[in-house]
GROMACS .gro file of C-alpha atoms in nm:
model
  424
    1UNK     CA    1   8.670  12.770   5.778
    2UNK     CA    2   8.418  12.562   5.802
    3UNK     CA    3   8.331  12.297   5.527
    4UNK     CA    4   8.018  12.196   5.417
    5UNK     CA    5   7.925  11.851   5.205
    6UNK     CA    6   8.077  11.808   4.888
    7UNK     CA    7   7.854  11.922   4.575
    8UNK     CA    8   7.681  11.633   4.437
    9UNK     CA    9   7.840  11.737   4.059
   10UNK     CA   10   8.191  11.668   4.221
   11UNK     CA   11   8.261  11.283   4.090
   12UNK     CA   12   8.559  11.131   4.245
   13UNK     CA   13   8.611  10.941   3.928
   14UNK     CA   14   8.956  11.073   3.853
   15UNK     CA   15   9.266  10.814   3.871
   16UNK     CA   16   9.405  10.945   4.182
   17UNK     CA   17   9.003  10.970   4.310
   18UNK     CA   18   8.999  10.590   4.277
   19UNK     CA   19   9.301  10.502   4.406
   20UNK     CA   20   9.183  10.735   4.682
   21UNK     CA   21   8.876  10.567   4.754
   22UNK     CA   22   9.097  10.241   4.734
   23UNK     CA   23   9.307  10.378   4.989
   24UNK     CA   24   9.029  10.466   5.251
   25UNK     CA   25   8.857  10.104   5.248
   26UNK     CA   26   9.234   9.981   5.336
   27UNK     CA   27   9.223  10.164   5.601
   28UNK     CA   28   8.907  10.119   5.777
   29UNK     CA   29   8.962   9.746   5.710
   30UNK     CA   30   9.308   9.826   5.883
   31UNK     CA   31   9.117  10.028   6.160
   32UNK     CA   32   8.898   9.717   6.214
   33UNK     CA   33   9.192   9.498   6.256
   34UNK     CA   34   9.251   9.525   6.623
   35UNK     CA   35   9.058   9.647   6.967
   36UNK     CA   36   9.366   9.766   7.086
   37UNK     CA   37   9.331  10.162   7.147
   38UNK     CA   38   9.669  10.297   7.107
   39UNK     CA   39   9.727  10.090   6.803
   40UNK     CA   40   9.394  10.204   6.661
   41UNK     CA   41   9.491  10.573   6.725
   42UNK     CA   42   9.875  10.532   6.525
   43UNK     CA   43   9.668  10.362   6.214
   44UNK     CA   44   9.444  10.627   6.212
   45UNK     CA   45   9.660  10.915   6.189
   46UNK     CA   46   9.920  10.746   5.976
   47UNK     CA   47   9.623  10.671   5.748
   48UNK     CA   48   9.479  11.020   5.733
   49UNK     CA   49   9.767  11.170   5.647
   50UNK     CA   50   9.856  10.951   5.360
   51UNK     CA   51   9.520  10.948   5.242
   52UNK     CA   52   9.561  11.334   5.220
   53UNK     CA   53   9.908  11.327   5.072
   54UNK     CA   54  10.000  11.558   5.374
   55UNK     CA   55  10.354  11.535   5.580
   56UNK     CA   56  10.225  11.550   5.961
   57UNK     CA   57   9.907  11.458   6.214
   58UNK     CA   58   9.800  11.412   6.523
   59UNK     CA   59   9.490  11.258   6.731
   60UNK     CA   60   9.355  11.382   7.043
   61UNK     CA   61   9.079  11.227   7.284
   62UNK     CA   62   8.852  11.459   7.491
   63UNK     CA   63   8.791  11.404   7.845
   64UNK     CA   64   8.530  11.699   7.912
   65UNK     CA   65   8.730  12.015   7.909
   66UNK     CA   66   9.093  11.855   7.801
   67UNK     CA   67   9.284  11.695   7.507
   68UNK     CA   68   9.474  11.369   7.549
   69UNK     CA   69   9.737  11.347   7.265
   70UNK     CA   70   9.660  10.995   7.154
   71UNK     CA   71   9.933  10.924   6.824
   72UNK     CA   72  10.141  11.160   6.600
   73UNK     CA   73  10.260  11.132   6.261
   74UNK     CA   74  10.571  11.093   6.273
   75UNK     CA   75  10.530  10.905   6.588
   76UNK     CA   76  10.624  11.040   6.881
   77UNK     CA   77  10.927  10.920   7.080
   78UNK     CA   78  10.833  10.639   7.304
   79UNK     CA   79  10.984  10.836   7.600
   80UNK     CA   80  10.778  11.149   7.492
   81UNK     CA   81  10.671  11.274   7.879
   82UNK     CA   82  10.327  11.176   7.970
   83UNK     CA   83  10.230  11.510   8.066
   84UNK     CA   84  10.309  11.691   7.767
   85UNK     CA   85  10.049  11.462   7.630
   86UNK     CA   86   9.772  11.697   7.798
   87UNK     CA   87   9.625  12.015   7.746
   88UNK     CA   88   9.367  12.219   7.827
   89UNK     CA   89   9.071  12.263   7.540
   90UNK     CA   90   9.010  12.626   7.550
   91UNK     CA   91   9.387  12.682   7.463
   92UNK     CA   92   9.348  12.491   7.112
   93UNK     CA   93   9.017  12.691   6.987
   94UNK     CA   94   9.059  12.563   6.679
   95UNK     CA   95   9.013  12.186   6.811
   96UNK     CA   96   8.722  12.311   6.988
   97UNK     CA   97   8.534  12.488   6.718
   98UNK     CA   98   8.533  12.198   6.486
   99UNK     CA   99   8.446  11.983   6.797
  100UNK     CA  100   8.137  12.248   6.830
  101UNK     CA  101   8.059  12.267   6.504
  102UNK     CA  102   8.105  11.849   6.433
  103UNK     CA  103   8.259  11.945   6.115
  104UNK     CA  104   8.619  11.976   5.944
  105UNK     CA  105   8.752  12.324   5.940
  106UNK     CA  106   9.025  12.402   5.706
  107UNK     CA  107   9.323  12.625   5.799
  108UNK     CA  108   9.466  12.773   5.480
  109UNK     CA  109   9.784  12.869   5.628
  110UNK     CA  110   9.861  12.858   6.022
  111UNK     CA  111  10.142  13.172   5.936
  112UNK     CA  112   9.879  13.392   5.840
  113UNK     CA  113   9.580  13.269   6.138
  114UNK     CA  114   9.502  13.430   6.477
  115UNK     CA  115   9.640  13.158   6.722
  116UNK     CA  116   9.677  13.099   7.068
  117UNK     CA  117  10.018  13.056   7.250
  118UNK     CA  118   9.989  12.706   7.276
  119UNK     CA  119   9.882  12.696   6.906
  120UNK     CA  120  10.145  12.882   6.782
  121UNK     CA  121  10.382  12.672   6.956
  122UNK     CA  122  10.269  12.317   6.796
  123UNK     CA  123  10.279  12.504   6.491
  124UNK     CA  124  10.636  12.602   6.498
  125UNK     CA  125  10.762  12.279   6.648
  126UNK     CA  126  10.574  12.106   6.311
  127UNK     CA  127  10.638  12.364   6.049
  128UNK     CA  128  10.281  12.390   6.038
  129UNK     CA  129  10.105  12.564   5.741
  130UNK     CA  130   9.801  12.374   5.585
  131UNK     CA  131   9.587  12.231   5.910
  132UNK     CA  132   9.270  12.048   5.855
  133UNK     CA  133   9.083  11.987   6.161
  134UNK     CA  134   8.832  11.669   6.134
  135UNK     CA  135   8.619  11.535   6.473
  136UNK     CA  136   8.535  11.254   6.579
  137UNK     CA  137   8.155  11.191   6.622
  138UNK     CA  138   8.008  10.889   6.730
  139UNK     CA  139   7.647  10.858   6.840
  140UNK     CA  140   7.634  11.238   6.925
  141UNK     CA  141   8.002  11.178   7.164
  142UNK     CA  142   8.243  11.415   7.100
  143UNK     CA  143   8.511  11.133   7.139
  144UNK     CA  144   8.800  11.349   6.986
  145UNK     CA  145   8.969  11.509   6.695
  146UNK     CA  146   9.257  11.442   6.413
  147UNK     CA  147   9.456  11.708   6.252
  148UNK     CA  148   9.676  11.624   5.939
  149UNK     CA  149   9.840  11.909   5.788
  150UNK     CA  150  10.132  12.039   5.546
  151UNK     CA  151  10.493  12.130   5.619
  152UNK     CA  152  10.726  12.410   5.496
  153UNK     CA  153  10.469  12.520   5.302
  154UNK     CA  154  10.082  12.584   5.210
  155UNK     CA  155   9.927  12.279   5.045
  156UNK     CA  156   9.547  12.334   4.889
  157UNK     CA  157   9.318  12.072   4.982
  158UNK     CA  158   9.035  12.008   4.732
  159UNK     CA  159   8.664  11.964   4.899
  160UNK     CA  160   8.674  11.643   4.769
  161UNK     CA  161   8.909  11.502   5.023
  162UNK     CA  162   8.780  11.681   5.261
  163UNK     CA  163   8.453  11.461   5.218
  164UNK     CA  164   8.677  11.165   5.215
  165UNK     CA  165   8.819  11.244   5.546
  166UNK     CA  166   8.483  11.308   5.685
  167UNK     CA  167   8.418  10.975   5.567
  168UNK     CA  168   8.721  10.853   5.740
  169UNK     CA  169   8.663  11.053   6.055
  170UNK     CA  170   8.346  10.860   6.083
  171UNK     CA  171   8.514  10.460   6.072
  172UNK     CA  172   8.798  10.587   6.286
  173UNK     CA  173   8.552  10.717   6.584
  174UNK     CA  174   8.358  10.374   6.591
  175UNK     CA  175   8.748  10.188   6.572
  176UNK     CA  176   8.789  10.452   6.873
  177UNK     CA  177   8.494  10.379   7.032
  178UNK     CA  178   8.479  10.051   7.033
  179UNK     CA  179   8.829  10.007   7.166
  180UNK     CA  180   8.758  10.244   7.394
  181UNK     CA  181   8.470   9.968   7.543
  182UNK     CA  182   8.700   9.687   7.442
  183UNK     CA  183   8.987   9.852   7.727
  184UNK     CA  184   8.717   9.952   7.983
  185UNK     CA  185   8.556   9.602   7.960
  186UNK     CA  186   8.940   9.476   8.038
  187UNK     CA  187   8.989   9.720   8.303
  188UNK     CA  188   8.691   9.597   8.476
  189UNK     CA  189   8.782   9.238   8.438
  190UNK     CA  190   9.100   9.297   8.590
  191UNK     CA  191   8.922   9.469   8.838
  192UNK     CA  192   8.696   9.190   8.900
  193UNK     CA  193   8.965   8.953   8.926
  194UNK     CA  194   9.168   9.135   9.181
  195UNK     CA  195   8.883   9.133   9.387
  196UNK     CA  196   8.829   8.812   9.320
  197UNK     CA  197   9.161   8.706   9.433
  198UNK     CA  198   9.112   8.946   9.710
  199UNK     CA  199   8.768   8.803   9.878
  200UNK     CA  200   8.961   8.457   9.834
  201UNK     CA  201   9.252   8.572  10.028
  202UNK     CA  202   9.011   8.677  10.285
  203UNK     CA  203   8.802   8.372  10.322
  204UNK     CA  204   9.123   8.218  10.371
  205UNK     CA  205   9.238   8.402  10.667
  206UNK     CA  206   8.861   8.350  10.805
  207UNK     CA  207   8.859   7.999  10.716
  208UNK     CA  208   9.233   8.003  10.885
  209UNK     CA  209   9.088   8.154  11.170
  210UNK     CA  210   8.816   7.936  11.184
  211UNK     CA  211   9.016   7.628  11.225
  212UNK     CA  212   9.260   7.776  11.484
  213UNK     CA  213   8.935   7.891  11.671
  214UNK     CA  214   8.776   7.492  11.663
  215UNK     CA  215   9.155   7.377  11.743
  216UNK     CA  216   9.194   7.650  12.035
  217UNK     CA  217   8.894   7.550  12.198
  218UNK     CA  218   8.962   7.203  12.171
  219UNK     CA  219   9.301   7.255  12.341
  220UNK     CA  220   9.150   7.504  12.593
  221UNK     CA  221   8.851   7.245  12.680
  222UNK     CA  222   9.119   6.923  12.695
  223UNK     CA  223   9.319   7.169  12.976
  224UNK     CA  224   9.043   7.270  13.160
  225UNK     CA  225   8.926   6.932  13.215
  226UNK     CA  226   9.316   6.764  13.273
  227UNK     CA  227   9.331   7.062  13.543
  228UNK     CA  228   8.994   6.972  13.671
  229UNK     CA  229   9.062   6.630  13.732
  230UNK     CA  230   9.438   6.717  13.884
  231UNK     CA  231   9.286   6.966  14.083
  232UNK     CA  232   8.906   6.861  14.235
  233UNK     CA  233   8.803   6.504  14.092
  234UNK     CA  234   9.107   6.324  14.202
  235UNK     CA  235   9.155   6.528  14.543
  236UNK     CA  236   8.787   6.460  14.627
  237UNK     CA  237   8.799   6.088  14.571
  238UNK     CA  238   9.078   6.106  14.806
  239UNK     CA  239   8.931   6.280  15.073
  240UNK     CA  240   8.586   6.036  15.029
  241UNK     CA  241   8.829   5.742  15.057
  242UNK     CA  242   8.971   5.874  15.349
  243UNK     CA  243   8.659   5.943  15.498
  244UNK     CA  244   8.578   5.611  15.455
  245UNK     CA  245   8.836   5.477  15.623
  246UNK     CA  246   8.906   5.693  15.870
  247UNK     CA  247   8.924   5.589  16.235
  248UNK     CA  248   8.655   5.860  16.340
  249UNK     CA  249   8.431   5.616  16.155
  250UNK     CA  250   8.437   5.350  16.427
  251UNK     CA  251   8.346   5.568  16.674
  252UNK     CA  252   8.077   5.767  16.503
  253UNK     CA  253   7.979   5.478  16.259
  254UNK     CA  254   7.858   5.500  15.857
  255UNK     CA  255   7.496   5.540  15.954
  256UNK     CA  256   7.600   5.880  16.130
  257UNK     CA  257   7.397   6.137  15.963
  258UNK     CA  258   7.695   6.407  15.948
  259UNK     CA  259   7.934   6.134  15.761
  260UNK     CA  260   7.633   6.065  15.539
  261UNK     CA  261   7.611   6.418  15.479
  262UNK     CA  262   7.950   6.485  15.422
  263UNK     CA  263   7.980   6.183  15.199
  264UNK     CA  264   7.641   6.273  15.016
  265UNK     CA  265   7.753   6.649  14.928
  266UNK     CA  266   8.127   6.511  14.818
  267UNK     CA  267   7.944   6.284  14.601
  268UNK     CA  268   7.708   6.500  14.447
  269UNK     CA  269   8.040   6.771  14.354
  270UNK     CA  270   8.195   6.465  14.201
  271UNK     CA  271   7.910   6.397  14.000
  272UNK     CA  272   7.914   6.753  13.867
  273UNK     CA  273   8.232   6.771  13.859
  274UNK     CA  274   8.269   6.460  13.617
  275UNK     CA  275   7.980   6.586  13.408
  276UNK     CA  276   8.141   6.902  13.355
  277UNK     CA  277   8.463   6.707  13.269
  278UNK     CA  278   8.278   6.510  13.009
  279UNK     CA  279   8.130   6.795  12.862
  280UNK     CA  280   8.479   6.956  12.806
  281UNK     CA  281   8.636   6.619  12.618
  282UNK     CA  282   8.442   6.548  12.345
  283UNK     CA  283   8.399   6.238  12.216
  284UNK     CA  284   8.684   6.132  11.962
  285UNK     CA  285   8.626   5.975  11.607
  286UNK     CA  286   8.692   5.583  11.644
  287UNK     CA  287   8.738   5.341  11.318
  288UNK     CA  288   8.346   5.299  11.380
  289UNK     CA  289   8.321   5.691  11.253
  290UNK     CA  290   8.115   5.915  11.399
  291UNK     CA  291   7.836   5.643  11.559
  292UNK     CA  292   7.996   5.612  11.862
  293UNK     CA  293   8.052   6.003  11.924
  294UNK     CA  294   7.729   6.091  11.807
  295UNK     CA  295   7.580   5.850  12.044
  296UNK     CA  296   7.754   5.953  12.342
  297UNK     CA  297   7.667   6.276  12.308
  298UNK     CA  298   7.299   6.194  12.254
  299UNK     CA  299   7.318   5.974  12.566
  300UNK     CA  300   7.463   6.304  12.763
  301UNK     CA  301   7.259   6.581  12.671
  302UNK     CA  302   6.891   6.442  12.601
  303UNK     CA  303   6.666   6.369  12.867
  304UNK     CA  304   6.637   5.964  12.914
  305UNK     CA  305   6.291   5.972  12.842
  306UNK     CA  306   6.331   6.112  12.497
  307UNK     CA  307   6.334   5.835  12.183
  308UNK     CA  308   6.660   5.898  11.990
  309UNK     CA  309   6.762   5.771  11.687
  310UNK     CA  310   7.079   5.778  11.534
  311UNK     CA  311   7.165   5.723  11.114
  312UNK     CA  312   7.513   5.760  10.985
  313UNK     CA  313   7.512   5.712  10.601
  314UNK     CA  314   7.716   5.412  10.447
  315UNK     CA  315   7.941   5.711  10.281
  316UNK     CA  316   8.037   5.924  10.560
  317UNK     CA  317   8.359   5.915  10.642
  318UNK     CA  318   8.616   6.089  10.923
  319UNK     CA  319   8.797   6.360  10.725
  320UNK     CA  320   9.100   6.335  10.964
  321UNK     CA  321   9.094   6.745  10.988
  322UNK     CA  322   8.974   7.019  11.221
  323UNK     CA  323   8.639   6.995  11.036
  324UNK     CA  324   8.548   6.669  11.237
  325UNK     CA  325   8.613   6.848  11.573
  326UNK     CA  326   8.359   7.103  11.481
  327UNK     CA  327   8.103   6.868  11.371
  328UNK     CA  328   8.087   6.706  11.695
  329UNK     CA  329   8.142   7.034  11.871
  330UNK     CA  330   7.846   7.135  11.710
  331UNK     CA  331   7.656   6.876  11.733
  332UNK     CA  332   7.721   6.873  12.130
  333UNK     CA  333   7.628   7.218  12.141
  334UNK     CA  334   7.299   7.163  11.968
  335UNK     CA  335   7.223   6.854  12.162
  336UNK     CA  336   7.254   7.025  12.452
  337UNK     CA  337   7.054   7.325  12.384
  338UNK     CA  338   6.741   7.079  12.342
  339UNK     CA  339   6.792   6.883  12.615
  340UNK     CA  340   6.801   7.196  12.831
  341UNK     CA  341   6.517   7.374  12.701
  342UNK     CA  342   6.290   7.131  12.479
  343UNK     CA  343   6.019   6.940  12.540
  344UNK     CA  344   6.137   6.688  12.308
  345UNK     CA  345   5.992   6.333  12.317
  346UNK     CA  346   6.140   6.228  11.957
  347UNK     CA  347   6.520   6.311  11.829
  348UNK     CA  348   6.610   6.213  11.492
  349UNK     CA  349   6.967   6.283  11.421
  350UNK     CA  350   7.113   6.186  11.081
  351UNK     CA  351   7.475   6.241  10.945
  352UNK     CA  352   7.419   6.237  10.532
  353UNK     CA  353   7.706   6.387  10.239
  354UNK     CA  354   7.567   6.560  10.018
  355UNK     CA  355   7.823   6.601   9.759
  356UNK     CA  356   8.151   6.651   9.917
  357UNK     CA  357   7.982   6.828  10.218
  358UNK     CA  358   7.858   6.669  10.595
  359UNK     CA  359   7.501   6.741  10.641
  360UNK     CA  360   7.404   6.680  11.014
  361UNK     CA  361   7.007   6.710  11.028
  362UNK     CA  362   6.880   6.711  11.386
  363UNK     CA  363   6.505   6.696  11.403
  364UNK     CA  364   6.316   6.717  11.686
  365UNK     CA  365   5.943   6.702  11.768
  366UNK     CA  366   5.920   7.038  11.971
  367UNK     CA  367   5.847   7.325  11.739
  368UNK     CA  368   6.001   7.583  12.039
  369UNK     CA  369   6.339   7.697  11.944
  370UNK     CA  370   6.581   7.619  12.224
  371UNK     CA  371   6.675   7.978  12.363
  372UNK     CA  372   7.004   8.011  12.284
  373UNK     CA  373   6.883   7.959  11.856
  374UNK     CA  374   6.658   8.304  11.893
  375UNK     CA  375   6.868   8.535  11.711
  376UNK     CA  376   6.717   8.782  11.985
  377UNK     CA  377   6.852   8.580  12.285
  378UNK     CA  378   7.092   8.731  12.545
  379UNK     CA  379   7.396   8.620  12.612
  380UNK     CA  380   7.296   8.326  12.466
  381UNK     CA  381   7.330   8.428  12.113
  382UNK     CA  382   7.663   8.456  12.125
  383UNK     CA  383   7.717   8.115  12.100
  384UNK     CA  384   7.493   8.061  11.808
  385UNK     CA  385   7.675   8.372  11.649
  386UNK     CA  386   7.967   8.193  11.729
  387UNK     CA  387   7.863   7.856  11.556
  388UNK     CA  388   7.704   7.987  11.258
  389UNK     CA  389   8.020   8.237  11.132
  390UNK     CA  390   8.225   7.987  11.182
  391UNK     CA  391   8.067   7.712  11.000
  392UNK     CA  392   8.046   7.997  10.733
  393UNK     CA  393   8.395   8.050  10.770
  394UNK     CA  394   8.497   7.735  10.710
  395UNK     CA  395   8.251   7.697  10.369
  396UNK     CA  396   7.952   7.578  10.525
  397UNK     CA  397   7.617   7.705  10.702
  398UNK     CA  398   7.368   7.624  10.990
  399UNK     CA  399   7.030   7.665  10.913
  400UNK     CA  400   6.700   7.642  11.091
  401UNK     CA  401   6.340   7.565  11.054
  402UNK     CA  402   6.063   7.519  11.290
  403UNK     CA  403   5.684   7.479  11.226
  404UNK     CA  404   5.376   7.417  11.507
  405UNK     CA  405   5.311   7.048  11.259
  406UNK     CA  406   5.690   7.015  11.214
  407UNK     CA  407   5.834   7.067  11.474
  408UNK     CA  408   6.249   7.212  11.445
  409UNK     CA  409   6.469   7.075  11.198
  410UNK     CA  410   6.850   7.199  11.252
  411UNK     CA  411   7.070   7.129  10.917
  412UNK     CA  412   7.467   7.229  10.952
  413UNK     CA  413   7.670   7.156  10.645
  414UNK     CA  414   8.028   7.175  10.694
  415UNK     CA  415   8.295   7.065  10.401
  416UNK     CA  416   8.436   6.728  10.430
  417UNK     CA  417   8.761   6.792  10.164
  418UNK     CA  418   8.970   7.108  10.152
  419UNK     CA  419   8.745   7.398  10.151
  420UNK     CA  420   8.631   7.552   9.781
  421UNK     CA  421   8.642   7.921   9.870
  422UNK     CA  422   8.507   7.969   9.535
  423UNK     CA  423   8.149   7.823   9.548
  424UNK     CA  424   8.071   7.963   9.889
   0.00000   0.00000   0.00000
């Protein structure tokens, strides 16, 4: 049967009613003392059973068309199987009816009621007789329902007590909603923390890959330079010395066109080989810091006619880590690109510190971007991608600004200390 609101003349002024009001307030206060959902459910059903003066109860949460047994009194054993907590709402029409109507529903005697087989099994297992079904509603949402009942024999439940139970249901619903929200926030925070840890791990692996690439390239270039010297430059020098001192020169003379042509060709090859060797052998950072190697790179790659200004701030110091090599390698790539394709007459190079970051700034008075810096350029764009990606994986960045009036500014930012992965 459905129970309407209590009539106005049914005042709750008896001593037992005063006690119940005090108990109701105590239960409501107790529910507000925790945000743990399981604790809220257990406190709620135990309080409801005590308030109604009954022997047993259960509280269910709804999830679409299913019910979840959240707590009972007496409490479920700790090893109660999880799968037995779940049931279809269609198998429990009395709970469904209370949820549908939004009002408490009283079953005076389960032995005389029409029950589904699952309902009958519950009643027999708990020896239930009188049962009150109370929906839990919050802002129009159906959160679940709780059931309180007598065992062994029917027990009348006054309408005033049902009204108290409906009031308690409102507080229980609010406590359940707050606990579910708290659990959702806690779960989201845990997922966010897990995702953050995974992102840090990913960035750490990318950083290690970038460091490995820098070191591998340095070893590769050094090996090529060594092999170039052993296989090309040194043998060529021996050939040239041999030509100059050969007995054939006594007969041909040093002015013989054939000799001059051979020596000139060998000298050209030697210069090209040495230039390549210089390019593959990056200048090293010494006790003078970055000033000397940056000056060497400018002299190597920029036209002699270009006016070059190099400034290294006083607070800039080498790290002794692979970032030093990447910084000089990047500077070499950028200066080479500028020297090969730019019409720059003035190049300003500044190395400074911004917090814990190196900031290498190259300003060129030519507004045109070197081809390999153009995102659409092929195949040169691969080098730009490699340089920018490695800088990003090390926790830095590569920026380009260009305008007709200001020329081109290239800015490379790299961390000078252990990379702060969480800040990138």
